[in-house]
Short mmCIF file of C-alpha atoms in Angstrom, two decimals:
data_model
loop_
_atom_site.label_atom_id
_atom_site.label_comp_id
_atom_site.label_asym_id
_atom_site.label_seq_id
_atom_site.Cartn_x
_atom_site.Cartn_y
_atom_site.Cartn_z
CA LEU Q 1 7.22 19.50 8.87
CA TYR Q 2 10.65 18.00 8.16
CA LYS Q 3 13.49 19.05 5.96
CA SER Q 4 15.13 16.03 4.42
CA ASN Q 5 17.43 15.41 1.50
CA LEU Q 6 15.82 11.96 1.20
CA THR Q 7 12.44 13.19 0.03
CA GLY Q 8 12.87 12.12 -3.59
CA GLY Q 9 10.43 14.80 -4.68
CA TYR Q 10 7.75 13.64 -2.25
CA ASP Q 11 5.83 16.23 -0.21
CA TYR Q 12 5.76 14.78 3.30
CA ASN Q 13 3.41 17.51 4.55
CA ILE Q 14 0.57 15.32 3.30
CA LEU Q 15 1.22 13.02 6.27
CA GLU Q 16 -0.13 15.59 8.72
CA GLU Q 17 -3.31 15.84 6.63
CA ILE Q 18 -3.67 12.06 6.43
CA ILE Q 19 -3.28 11.72 10.18
CA ARG Q 20 -5.78 14.54 10.69
CA VAL Q 21 -8.55 12.62 8.88
CA LEU Q 22 -7.77 9.19 10.34
CA LYS Q 23 -9.56 8.06 13.49
CA ARG Q 24 -6.38 6.22 14.42
CA ILE Q 25 -3.00 5.78 12.76
CA ASN Q 26 -3.22 2.55 10.78
CA ILE Q 27 -1.23 3.15 7.60
CA TYR Q 28 0.76 1.23 5.02
CA ILE Q 29 3.38 3.10 2.98
CA PHE Q 30 5.22 1.57 0.04
CA CYS Q 31 8.61 3.25 -0.23
CA ASN Q 32 12.23 2.91 -1.24
CA GLY Q 33 15.08 2.25 1.17
CA GLU Q 34 16.20 5.89 1.27
CA GLN Q 35 12.80 6.99 2.63
CA ILE Q 36 12.73 4.51 5.53
CA PRO Q 37 14.72 6.67 8.03
CA PHE Q 38 12.37 9.61 7.54
CA TYR Q 39 9.25 7.50 8.06
CA ILE Q 40 10.70 5.84 11.17
CA LYS Q 41 11.56 9.23 12.66
CA TYR Q 42 8.15 10.66 11.82
CA PHE Q 43 5.92 7.76 12.86
CA VAL Q 44 7.92 5.84 15.48
CA LEU Q 45 9.97 8.51 17.22
CA ASP Q 46 7.65 11.52 16.88
CA LYS Q 47 4.18 9.91 16.72
CA LYS Q 48 5.02 6.93 19.00
CA CYS Q 49 3.61 4.33 16.58
CA LYS Q 50 4.31 0.63 16.41
CA MET Q 51 5.91 -0.51 13.18
CA ASP Q 52 6.40 -3.50 10.91
CA ILE Q 53 8.35 -3.80 7.68
CA ILE Q 54 6.70 -5.85 4.98
CA ILE Q 55 8.72 -6.92 1.96
CA TRP Q 56 7.60 -7.87 -1.51
CA ASN Q 57 10.44 -10.09 -2.75
CA LYS Q 58 10.22 -9.93 -6.54
CA VAL Q 59 11.18 -13.44 -7.59
CA ASN Q 60 11.63 -12.48 -11.25
CA ALA Q 61 13.58 -9.23 -10.86
CA LEU Q 62 15.74 -8.06 -13.74
CA PRO Q 63 19.31 -9.32 -13.25
CA LEU Q 64 20.84 -5.82 -13.14
CA PHE Q 65 23.33 -5.49 -10.32
CA ASN Q 66 26.35 -3.53 -11.59
CA ASN Q 67 27.76 -1.69 -8.54
CA LYS Q 68 24.61 -2.39 -6.51
CA TYR Q 69 22.42 -5.15 -5.19
CA LEU Q 70 19.48 -6.45 -7.20
CA SER Q 71 16.26 -4.43 -7.27
CA ASP Q 72 14.40 -7.51 -6.12
CA LYS Q 73 12.40 -6.11 -3.23
CA GLU Q 74 9.94 -3.40 -2.39
CA TYR Q 75 9.37 -2.12 1.13
CA CYS Q 76 6.01 -1.51 2.71
CA LEU Q 77 6.10 0.13 6.12
CA TYR Q 78 3.16 -0.43 8.42
CA PHE Q 79 2.59 2.07 11.24
CA ARG Q 80 -0.17 1.93 13.80
CA LYS Q 81 -1.18 3.70 16.96
CA GLY Q 82 -4.47 2.31 18.19
CA GLY Q 83 -4.83 0.72 14.76
CA TYR Q 84 -6.23 -2.70 14.12
CA CYS Q 85 -3.90 -5.54 13.11
CA SER Q 86 -5.32 -9.03 13.44
CA PRO Q 87 -4.01 -11.68 11.06
CA LYS Q 88 -6.20 -14.78 11.35
CA ASN Q 89 -3.50 -17.41 10.80
CA TYR Q 90 0.20 -18.04 10.30
CA GLU Q 91 0.07 -17.38 6.53
CA ASP Q 92 -1.73 -14.06 7.02
CA ALA Q 93 0.88 -12.99 9.60
CA LYS Q 94 3.88 -13.37 7.28
CA THR Q 95 5.73 -10.18 6.37
CA VAL Q 96 7.60 -11.34 3.28
CA PHE Q 97 5.74 -12.01 0.05
CA TYR Q 98 7.51 -14.00 -2.67
CA LEU Q 99 5.76 -12.98 -5.87
CA PRO Q 100 6.78 -12.04 -9.41
CA THR Q 101 6.67 -8.48 -10.65
CA THR Q 102 3.36 -7.43 -12.09
CA GLN Q 103 4.39 -6.97 -15.72
CA LYS Q 104 1.04 -8.20 -17.10
CA GLU Q 105 -0.89 -5.77 -14.86
CA LYS Q 106 1.50 -2.92 -15.68
CA LYS Q 107 0.68 -3.38 -19.35
CA GLN Q 108 -3.03 -4.00 -18.75
CA TYR Q 109 -3.60 -0.97 -16.51
CA GLY Q 110 -0.75 1.26 -17.66
CA HIS Q 111 0.61 2.06 -14.20
CA PRO Q 112 4.36 1.73 -13.53
CA THR Q 113 4.19 0.90 -9.80
CA ILE Q 114 1.16 -1.39 -9.57
CA LYS Q 115 1.22 -3.75 -6.59
CA PRO Q 116 0.10 -7.39 -6.53
CA LEU Q 117 -3.59 -7.64 -5.66
CA SER Q 118 -2.97 -10.62 -3.37
CA ILE Q 119 -0.67 -8.56 -1.13
CA ILE Q 120 -3.08 -5.64 -0.88
CA GLU Q 121 -6.02 -7.97 -0.16
CA LYS Q 122 -4.07 -9.50 2.72
CA LEU Q 123 -3.18 -6.07 4.14
CA VAL Q 124 -6.82 -4.92 3.91
CA LYS Q 125 -8.03 -8.13 5.55
CA ASN Q 126 -5.43 -7.99 8.34
CA SER Q 127 -5.89 -4.32 9.20
CA SER Q 128 -9.57 -3.56 8.85
CA LYS Q 129 -12.89 -4.71 10.20
CA ASP Q 130 -16.12 -5.13 8.25
CA GLU Q 131 -17.41 -1.61 8.97
CA ASP Q 132 -14.13 0.24 8.41
CA THR Q 133 -13.35 2.73 5.67
CA ILE Q 134 -10.11 2.20 3.79
CA MET Q 135 -8.47 5.21 2.15
CA ASP Q 136 -5.82 5.18 -0.57
CA CYS Q 137 -4.40 8.66 -1.17
CA TYR Q 138 -2.49 7.52 -4.24
CA LEU Q 139 -5.07 5.37 -6.01
CA GLY Q 140 -3.03 4.66 -9.13
CA SER Q 141 -4.68 1.83 -11.04
CA GLY Q 142 -7.12 1.05 -8.22
CA THR Q 143 -5.58 -2.07 -6.68
CA THR Q 144 -6.60 -1.07 -3.15
CA GLY Q 145 -10.19 -0.40 -4.22
CA VAL Q 146 -10.40 -3.80 -5.92
CA ALA Q 147 -8.90 -5.42 -2.80
CA VAL Q 148 -11.57 -3.79 -0.60
CA VAL Q 149 -14.31 -5.09 -2.92
CA ASN Q 150 -12.79 -8.58 -2.96
CA VAL Q 151 -12.25 -8.80 0.82
CA GLY Q 152 -15.87 -7.79 1.27
CA GLY Q 153 -17.82 -7.27 4.42
CA ASN Q 154 -19.28 -3.81 4.75
CA ARG Q 155 -15.97 -2.08 4.19
CA LYS Q 156 -16.09 1.28 2.46
CA PHE Q 157 -13.41 2.77 0.25
CA ILE Q 158 -12.11 6.25 -0.52
CA GLY Q 159 -9.59 6.64 -3.32
CA ILE Q 160 -7.76 9.83 -4.27
CA GLU Q 161 -5.94 10.24 -7.59
CA ILE Q 162 -4.75 13.48 -9.19
CA ASN Q 163 -4.05 11.95 -12.61
CA GLU Q 164 -7.32 11.81 -14.57
CA ASN Q 165 -6.16 8.91 -16.74
CA TYR Q 166 -5.27 6.74 -13.70
CA TYR Q 167 -8.49 7.81 -11.97
CA ASN Q 168 -10.52 6.55 -14.92
CA ILE Q 169 -8.54 3.29 -15.08
CA ALA Q 170 -9.06 2.78 -11.33
CA LYS Q 171 -12.77 3.63 -11.50
CA ASN Q 172 -13.34 1.16 -14.34
CA ARG Q 173 -11.32 -1.52 -12.59
CA ILE Q 174 -13.19 -1.09 -9.29
CA ASP Q 175 -16.57 -0.98 -11.08
CA GLU Q 176 -15.67 -4.26 -12.84
CA ALA Q 177 -14.72 -5.87 -9.50
CA ILE Q 178 -18.08 -4.78 -8.05
CA LYS Q 179 -19.92 -6.19 -11.08
CA ILE Q 180 -18.11 -9.53 -10.82
CA LYS Q 181 -18.90 -9.75 -7.10
CA GLU Q 182 -22.59 -8.93 -7.69
CA ASP Q 183 -22.79 -11.49 -10.51
CA LEU Q 184 -21.51 -14.16 -8.10
CA LYS Q 185 -24.37 -13.52 -5.65
#
């Protein structure tokens, strides 16, 4: 695939496999700033995708800025080629989310890079239809699976996680979300 000194230990060959199983490119990738050039080259220049940059502005970031800017944001790149993107209103169409870091959830679910559920729910809602299947190749604590359950419709979910501990946390969390939804019926 590509040789890059910006890989940060990430195996980018997985992208070819992800694209192989997708019906259309419609993918969100959380990443750091150093990875952005690679993803733009791969998806925009080589695969001819459209792109948006979504930012989670962490309003309670640690005030550490010695010889650098604050670590107060996280990037989420959205690439699509024939993919569905249909925000229903002005709020849903915004690309900057002003939310605190998820310290409570990090402690509760034991995952260091957990994302806010409200952001993931909005991304699922904006980029999928009721009959679509959403796949998360790095399931972590299961936030995407819970978002799919919460957004509802007849959406299906596939989650992949290599770490057995995180898999079990995600499974329990998704099962609980399903139970809560069924209890509300």
